[in-house]
Coordinates of C-alpha atoms (C1' of nucleotides) in Angstrom, one line a residue:
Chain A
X1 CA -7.2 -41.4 -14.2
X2 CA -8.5 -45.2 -14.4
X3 CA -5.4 -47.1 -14.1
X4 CA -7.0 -49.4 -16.6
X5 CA -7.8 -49.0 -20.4
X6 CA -10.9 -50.7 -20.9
X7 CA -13.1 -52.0 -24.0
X8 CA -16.8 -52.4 -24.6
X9 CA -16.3 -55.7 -23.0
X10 CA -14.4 -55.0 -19.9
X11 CA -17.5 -52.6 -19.1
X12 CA -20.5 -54.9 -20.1
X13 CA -18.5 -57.3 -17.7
X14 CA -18.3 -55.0 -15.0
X15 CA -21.7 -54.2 -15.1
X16 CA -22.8 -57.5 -15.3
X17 CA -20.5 -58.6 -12.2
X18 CA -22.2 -55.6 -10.5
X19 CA -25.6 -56.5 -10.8
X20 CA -24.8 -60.1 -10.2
X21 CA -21.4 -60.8 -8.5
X22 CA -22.3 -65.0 -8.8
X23 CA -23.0 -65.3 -12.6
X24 CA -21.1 -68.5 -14.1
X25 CA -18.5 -67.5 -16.2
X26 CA -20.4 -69.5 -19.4
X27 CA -23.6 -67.5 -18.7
X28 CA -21.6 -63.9 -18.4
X29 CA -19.9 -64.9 -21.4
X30 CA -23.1 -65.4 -23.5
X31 CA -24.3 -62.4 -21.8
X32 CA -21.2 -60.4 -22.9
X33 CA -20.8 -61.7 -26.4
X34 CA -17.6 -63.3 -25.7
X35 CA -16.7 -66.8 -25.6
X36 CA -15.9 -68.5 -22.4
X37 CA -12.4 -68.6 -22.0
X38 CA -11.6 -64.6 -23.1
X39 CA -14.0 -63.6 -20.9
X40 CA -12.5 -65.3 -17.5
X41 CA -9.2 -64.5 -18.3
X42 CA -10.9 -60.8 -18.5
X43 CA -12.5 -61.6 -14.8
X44 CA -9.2 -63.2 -13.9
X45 CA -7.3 -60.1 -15.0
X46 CA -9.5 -57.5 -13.3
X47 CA -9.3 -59.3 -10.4
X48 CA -5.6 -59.3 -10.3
X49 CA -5.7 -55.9 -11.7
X50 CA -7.9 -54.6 -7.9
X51 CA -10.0 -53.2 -10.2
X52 CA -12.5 -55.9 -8.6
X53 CA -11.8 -55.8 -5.2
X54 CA -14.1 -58.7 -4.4
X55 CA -17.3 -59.8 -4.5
X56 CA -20.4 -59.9 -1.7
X57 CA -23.6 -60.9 -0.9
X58 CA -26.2 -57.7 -0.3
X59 CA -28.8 -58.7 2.2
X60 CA -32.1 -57.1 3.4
X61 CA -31.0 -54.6 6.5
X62 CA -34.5 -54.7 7.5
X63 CA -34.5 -58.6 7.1
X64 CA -31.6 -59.0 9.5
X65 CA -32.8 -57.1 12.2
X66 CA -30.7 -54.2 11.4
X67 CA -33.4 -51.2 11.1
X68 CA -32.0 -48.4 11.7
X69 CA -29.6 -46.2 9.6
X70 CA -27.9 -43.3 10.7
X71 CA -25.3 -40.6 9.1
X72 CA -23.8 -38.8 11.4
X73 CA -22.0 -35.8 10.5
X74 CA -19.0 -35.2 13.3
X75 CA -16.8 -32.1 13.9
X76 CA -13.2 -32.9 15.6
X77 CA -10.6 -30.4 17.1
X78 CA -8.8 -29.0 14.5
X79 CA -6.8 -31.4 13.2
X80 CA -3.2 -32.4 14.0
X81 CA -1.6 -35.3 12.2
X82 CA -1.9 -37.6 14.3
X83 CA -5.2 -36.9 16.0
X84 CA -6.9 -37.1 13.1
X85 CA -5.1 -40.5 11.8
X86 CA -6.3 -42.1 15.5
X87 CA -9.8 -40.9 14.5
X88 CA -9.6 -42.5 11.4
X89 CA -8.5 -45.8 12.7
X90 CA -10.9 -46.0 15.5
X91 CA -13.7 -45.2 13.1
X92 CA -12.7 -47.9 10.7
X93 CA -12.6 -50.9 13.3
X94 CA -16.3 -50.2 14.5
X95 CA -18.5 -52.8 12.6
X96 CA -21.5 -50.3 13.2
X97 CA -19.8 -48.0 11.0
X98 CA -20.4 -49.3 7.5
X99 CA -18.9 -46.1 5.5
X100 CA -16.9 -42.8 6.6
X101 CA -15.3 -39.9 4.8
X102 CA -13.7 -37.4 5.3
X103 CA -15.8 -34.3 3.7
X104 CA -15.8 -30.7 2.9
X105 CA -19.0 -28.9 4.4
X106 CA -20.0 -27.8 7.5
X107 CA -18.5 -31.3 9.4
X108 CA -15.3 -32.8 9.4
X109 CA -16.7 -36.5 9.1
X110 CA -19.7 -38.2 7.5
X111 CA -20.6 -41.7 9.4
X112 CA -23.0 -44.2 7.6
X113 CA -24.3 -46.4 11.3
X114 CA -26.0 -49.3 11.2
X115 CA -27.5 -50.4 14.4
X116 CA -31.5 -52.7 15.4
X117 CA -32.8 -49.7 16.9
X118 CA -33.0 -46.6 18.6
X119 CA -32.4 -47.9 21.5
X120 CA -29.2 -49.7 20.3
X121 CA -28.0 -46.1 18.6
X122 CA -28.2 -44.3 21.8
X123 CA -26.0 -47.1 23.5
X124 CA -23.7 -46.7 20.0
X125 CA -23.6 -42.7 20.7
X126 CA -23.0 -42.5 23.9
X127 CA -21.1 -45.3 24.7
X128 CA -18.6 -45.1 21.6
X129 CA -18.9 -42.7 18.8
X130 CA -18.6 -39.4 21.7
X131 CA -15.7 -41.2 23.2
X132 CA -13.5 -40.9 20.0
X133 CA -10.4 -39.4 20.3
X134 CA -11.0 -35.2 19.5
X135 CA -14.4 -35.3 19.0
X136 CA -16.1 -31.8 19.1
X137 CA -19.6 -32.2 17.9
X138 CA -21.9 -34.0 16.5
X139 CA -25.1 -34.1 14.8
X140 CA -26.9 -37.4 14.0
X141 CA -29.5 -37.5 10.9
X142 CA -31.7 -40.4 10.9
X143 CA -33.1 -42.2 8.1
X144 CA -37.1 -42.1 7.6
X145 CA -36.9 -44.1 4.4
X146 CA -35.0 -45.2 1.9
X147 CA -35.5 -44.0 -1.5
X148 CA -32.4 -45.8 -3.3
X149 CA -30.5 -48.7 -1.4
X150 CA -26.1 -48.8 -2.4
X151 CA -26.3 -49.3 -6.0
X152 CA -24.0 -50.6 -9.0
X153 CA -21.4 -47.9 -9.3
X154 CA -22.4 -45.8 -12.5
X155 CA -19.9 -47.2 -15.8
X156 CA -21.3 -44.8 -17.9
X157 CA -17.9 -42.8 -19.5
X158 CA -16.7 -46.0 -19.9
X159 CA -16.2 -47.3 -23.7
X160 CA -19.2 -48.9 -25.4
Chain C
X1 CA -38.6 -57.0 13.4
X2 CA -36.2 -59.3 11.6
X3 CA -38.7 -61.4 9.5
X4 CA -36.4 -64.6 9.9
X5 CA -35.0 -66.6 12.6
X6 CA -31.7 -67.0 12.7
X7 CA -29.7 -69.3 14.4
X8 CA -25.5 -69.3 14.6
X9 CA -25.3 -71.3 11.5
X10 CA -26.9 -68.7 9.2
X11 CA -25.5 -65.8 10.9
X12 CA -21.7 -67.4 10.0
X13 CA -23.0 -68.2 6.9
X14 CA -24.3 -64.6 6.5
X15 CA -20.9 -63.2 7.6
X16 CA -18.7 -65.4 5.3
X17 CA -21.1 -64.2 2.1
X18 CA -20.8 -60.7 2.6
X19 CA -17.0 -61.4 2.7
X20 CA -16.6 -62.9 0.3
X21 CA -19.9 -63.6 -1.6
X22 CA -18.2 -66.1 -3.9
X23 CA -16.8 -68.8 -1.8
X24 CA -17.7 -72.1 -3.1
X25 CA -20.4 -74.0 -1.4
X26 CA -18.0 -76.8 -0.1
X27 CA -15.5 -74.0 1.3
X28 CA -18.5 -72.6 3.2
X29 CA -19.5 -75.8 4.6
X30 CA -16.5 -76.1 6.2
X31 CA -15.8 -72.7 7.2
X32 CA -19.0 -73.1 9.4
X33 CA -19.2 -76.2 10.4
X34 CA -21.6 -77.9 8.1
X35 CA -21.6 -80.6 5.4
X36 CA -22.1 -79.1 1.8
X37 CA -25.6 -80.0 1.4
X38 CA -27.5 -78.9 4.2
X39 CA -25.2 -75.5 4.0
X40 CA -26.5 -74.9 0.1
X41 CA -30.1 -75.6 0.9
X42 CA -29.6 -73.0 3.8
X43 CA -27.8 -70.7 1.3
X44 CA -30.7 -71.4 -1.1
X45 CA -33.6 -70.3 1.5
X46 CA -32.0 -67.0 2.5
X47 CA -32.2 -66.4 -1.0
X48 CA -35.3 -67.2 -1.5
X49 CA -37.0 -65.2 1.9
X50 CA -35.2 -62.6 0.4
X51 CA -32.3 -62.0 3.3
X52 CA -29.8 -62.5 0.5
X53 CA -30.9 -59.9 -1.9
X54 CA -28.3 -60.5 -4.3
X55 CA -24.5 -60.6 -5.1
X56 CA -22.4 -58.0 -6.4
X57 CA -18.9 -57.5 -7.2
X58 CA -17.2 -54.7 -5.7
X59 CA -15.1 -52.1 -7.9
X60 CA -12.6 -50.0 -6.8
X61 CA -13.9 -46.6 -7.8
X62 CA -10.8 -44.6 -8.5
X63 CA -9.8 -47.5 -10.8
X64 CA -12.9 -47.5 -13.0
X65 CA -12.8 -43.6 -13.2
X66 CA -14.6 -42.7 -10.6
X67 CA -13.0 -40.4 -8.4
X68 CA -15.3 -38.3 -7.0
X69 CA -17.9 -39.0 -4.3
X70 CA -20.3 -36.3 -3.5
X71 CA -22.5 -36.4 -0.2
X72 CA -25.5 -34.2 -1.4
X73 CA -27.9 -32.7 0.7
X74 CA -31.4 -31.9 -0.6
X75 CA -34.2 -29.8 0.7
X76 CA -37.1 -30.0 -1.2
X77 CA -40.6 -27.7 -1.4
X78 CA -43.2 -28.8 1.7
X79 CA -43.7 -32.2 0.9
X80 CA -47.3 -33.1 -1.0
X81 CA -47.5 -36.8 -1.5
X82 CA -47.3 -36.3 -5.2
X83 CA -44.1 -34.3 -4.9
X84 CA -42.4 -36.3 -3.0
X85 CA -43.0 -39.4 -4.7
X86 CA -42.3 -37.9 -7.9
X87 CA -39.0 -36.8 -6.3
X88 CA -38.1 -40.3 -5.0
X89 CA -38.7 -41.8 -8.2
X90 CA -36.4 -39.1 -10.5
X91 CA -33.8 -39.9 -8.1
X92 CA -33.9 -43.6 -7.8
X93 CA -33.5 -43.4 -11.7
X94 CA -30.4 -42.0 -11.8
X95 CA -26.9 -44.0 -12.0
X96 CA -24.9 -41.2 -10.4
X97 CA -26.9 -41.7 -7.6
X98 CA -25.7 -44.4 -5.8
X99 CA -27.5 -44.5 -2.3
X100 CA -30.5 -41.8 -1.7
X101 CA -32.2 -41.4 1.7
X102 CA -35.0 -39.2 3.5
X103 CA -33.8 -38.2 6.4
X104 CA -34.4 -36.0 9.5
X105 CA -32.4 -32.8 10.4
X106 CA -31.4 -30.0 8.4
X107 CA -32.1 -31.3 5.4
X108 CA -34.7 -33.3 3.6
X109 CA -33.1 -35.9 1.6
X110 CA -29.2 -36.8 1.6
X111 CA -27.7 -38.4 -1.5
X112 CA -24.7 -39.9 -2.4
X113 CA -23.2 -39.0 -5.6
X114 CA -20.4 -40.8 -7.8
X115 CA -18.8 -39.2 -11.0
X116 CA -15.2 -38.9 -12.7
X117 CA -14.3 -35.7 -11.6
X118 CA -15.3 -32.2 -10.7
X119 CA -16.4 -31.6 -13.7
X120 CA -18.8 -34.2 -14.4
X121 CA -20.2 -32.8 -11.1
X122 CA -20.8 -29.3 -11.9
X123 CA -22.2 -30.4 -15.2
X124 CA -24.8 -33.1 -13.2
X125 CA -25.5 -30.6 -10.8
X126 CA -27.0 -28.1 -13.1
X127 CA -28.7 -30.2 -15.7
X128 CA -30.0 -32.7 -13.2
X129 CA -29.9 -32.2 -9.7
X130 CA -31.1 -28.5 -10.1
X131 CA -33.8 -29.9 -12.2
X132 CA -35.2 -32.3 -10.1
X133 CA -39.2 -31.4 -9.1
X134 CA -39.5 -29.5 -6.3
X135 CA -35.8 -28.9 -5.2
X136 CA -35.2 -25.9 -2.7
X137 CA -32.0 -26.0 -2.0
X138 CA -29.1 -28.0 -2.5
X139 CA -25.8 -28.3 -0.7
X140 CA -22.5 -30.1 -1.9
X141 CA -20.3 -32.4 0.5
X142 CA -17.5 -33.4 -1.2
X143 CA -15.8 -36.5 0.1
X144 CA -11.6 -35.6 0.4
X145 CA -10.7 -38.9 2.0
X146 CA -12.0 -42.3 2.0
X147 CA -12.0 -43.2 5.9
X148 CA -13.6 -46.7 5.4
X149 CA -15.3 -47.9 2.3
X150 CA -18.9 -49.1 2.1
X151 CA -18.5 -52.3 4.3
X152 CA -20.5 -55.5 5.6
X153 CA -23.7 -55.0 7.7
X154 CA -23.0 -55.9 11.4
X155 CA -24.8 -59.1 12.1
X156 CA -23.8 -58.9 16.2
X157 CA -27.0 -58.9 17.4
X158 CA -27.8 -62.5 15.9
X159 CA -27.3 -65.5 17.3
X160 CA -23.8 -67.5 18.0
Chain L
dA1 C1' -50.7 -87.5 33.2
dA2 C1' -47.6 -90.8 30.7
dT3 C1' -46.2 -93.3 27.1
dA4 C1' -46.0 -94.3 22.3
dA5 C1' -46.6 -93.3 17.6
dA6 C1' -46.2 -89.9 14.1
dA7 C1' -44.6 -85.8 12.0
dT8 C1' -41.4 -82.3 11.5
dT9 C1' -36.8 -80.7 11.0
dA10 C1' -32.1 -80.9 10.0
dG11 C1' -27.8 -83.1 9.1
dC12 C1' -25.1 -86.6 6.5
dG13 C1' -23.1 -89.2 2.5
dA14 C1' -23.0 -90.8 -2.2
dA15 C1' -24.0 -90.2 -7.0
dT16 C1' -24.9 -87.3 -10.9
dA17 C1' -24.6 -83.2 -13.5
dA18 C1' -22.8 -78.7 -14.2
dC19 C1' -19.1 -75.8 -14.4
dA20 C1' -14.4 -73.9 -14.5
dC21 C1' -9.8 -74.3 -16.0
dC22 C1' -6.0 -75.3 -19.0
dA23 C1' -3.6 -76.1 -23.2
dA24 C1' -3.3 -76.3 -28.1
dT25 C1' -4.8 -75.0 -32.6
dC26 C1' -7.4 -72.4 -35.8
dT27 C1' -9.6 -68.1 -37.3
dT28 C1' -10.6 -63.2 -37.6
dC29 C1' -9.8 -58.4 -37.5
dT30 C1' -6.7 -54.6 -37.9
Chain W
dA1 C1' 2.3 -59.7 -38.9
dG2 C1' 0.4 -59.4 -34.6
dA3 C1' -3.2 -59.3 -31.2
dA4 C1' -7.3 -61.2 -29.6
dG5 C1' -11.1 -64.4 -30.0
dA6 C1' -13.2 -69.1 -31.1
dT7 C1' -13.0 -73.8 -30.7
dT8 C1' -11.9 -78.4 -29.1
dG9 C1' -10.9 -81.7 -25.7
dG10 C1' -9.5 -83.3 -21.4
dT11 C1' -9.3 -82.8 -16.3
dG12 C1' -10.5 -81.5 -11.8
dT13 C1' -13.6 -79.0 -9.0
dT14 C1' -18.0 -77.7 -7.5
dA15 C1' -23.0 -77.8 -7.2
dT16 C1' -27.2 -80.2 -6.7
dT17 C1' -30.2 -83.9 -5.7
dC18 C1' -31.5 -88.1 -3.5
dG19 C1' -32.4 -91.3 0.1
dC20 C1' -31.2 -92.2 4.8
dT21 C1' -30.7 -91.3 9.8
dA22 C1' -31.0 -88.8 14.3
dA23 C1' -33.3 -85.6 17.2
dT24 C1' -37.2 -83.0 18.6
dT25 C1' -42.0 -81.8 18.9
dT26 C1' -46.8 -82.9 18.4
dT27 C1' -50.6 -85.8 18.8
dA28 C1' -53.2 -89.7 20.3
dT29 C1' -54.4 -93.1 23.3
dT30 C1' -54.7 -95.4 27.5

DNA sequence: AATAAAATTAGCGAATAACACCAATCTTCT
DNA sequence: AGAAGATTGGTGTTATTCGCTAATTTTATT
């Protein structure tokens, strides 16, 4: 299924990139057991590949104000076609909304919110997500703590 | 609550990173309206108050093999301090685990889960997840659609 | 209370150092 | 023999550091 055969260096790379997206190409090199130029024409390739879809800075939620974190499970009519596609979009523009699926289970969607406060996700509920097009229920699960923030994705049955 | 003050500068600046957390310094500067230098030692402070916790690049899962995300939800024996930390810290271990919360509602803890393919999932499910101290039950969500991918935090309650 | 001096903060611009990129050639491993 | 890495050298870009200046706030003194 990967679209991409890769070696024992492609996935030390990866991981490295994971775990820090702004190491110079000398250093990852090193790191990597490669010398420099192979190893950015890997990056390079990989980059042109999609396989790295870009790079970003993770901040401290708590640090910018953003304490609260909500997943919100949401039931909609059943589906048509194009209901569900307006959903979709809608859902995707909101910058409180920082992941969504579509999930088996007892709900339809699985929201990851972002939002200051409590007071800020009431404003958020009320005021946006139970105005969505087909909405039929929905059942917000607050987080109390969190016990693992987003993490490198796992590279283990990769090669190497 | 956030432990920094912000003004419009490092909010931009905090936006452009998480967009692209590899934009050179001078690019930066000018995308927000700042010389190069006093943009880097801005850059350089979030960093070091820890609002910038890091950089990462970001992989497109299906294209490093992993095309299953699992939305697991975990209740767990009447919490005893022990327990629970014991359970935190199994989890937090594990690279299939990419995000793990506690959270209110129905369940106890909700974790999200990253393999290959169904069958890396039933195989993790028993020799792991079922083994885990002080698991009650457990209940699958298995993500069918990608509706938006993990995205940037939203920084609209900053300054500017 | 008002003014002046001092300290703090933050931006700018120039110089130096680090790094990335590219091309060409040589070497190694299968 | 071919594919991929190592090495070298040159070039342009980028980062970092320094001293300087402007604006604001604080403190001191009259």
């Amino acid at each position: 299924m990967p679209s991409h055969k890769f070696d024992r260096f492609d996935r030390k790379l990866l991981e490295a990139l994971q775990t820090d997206g702004r190491v110079p190409n000398t250093d990852l090199a090193e790191g990597i057991g490669l010398s420099p130029s192979p190893c950015s024409r890997r990056v390079r390739l990989l980059e042109e590949s999609g396989v790295i879809k870009g790079y970003s800075a993770i901040l401290d939620q708590e640090k910018v104000g953003l304490g609260l974190t909500v997943f919100v499970d949401i039931k909609v009519e059943r589906h048509q076609e194009k209901e569900a596609e307006a959903f979709c979009e809608a859902v995707s523009v909101l910058p409180e909304v920082v992941m969504a699926h579509l999930v088996s289970g007892e709900s339809d969607f699985l929201l990851q919110v972002v939002v200051p406060d409590l007071r800020a996700y009431k404003e958020f509920l009320t005021n946006t997500l139970l105005k969505l097009p087909g909405v039929r229920d929905i059942r917000s699960n607050f987080a109390i703590q969190t016990v693992k923030p987003q993490s490198p994705l796992p590279l283990i049955h990769l090669p190497g």
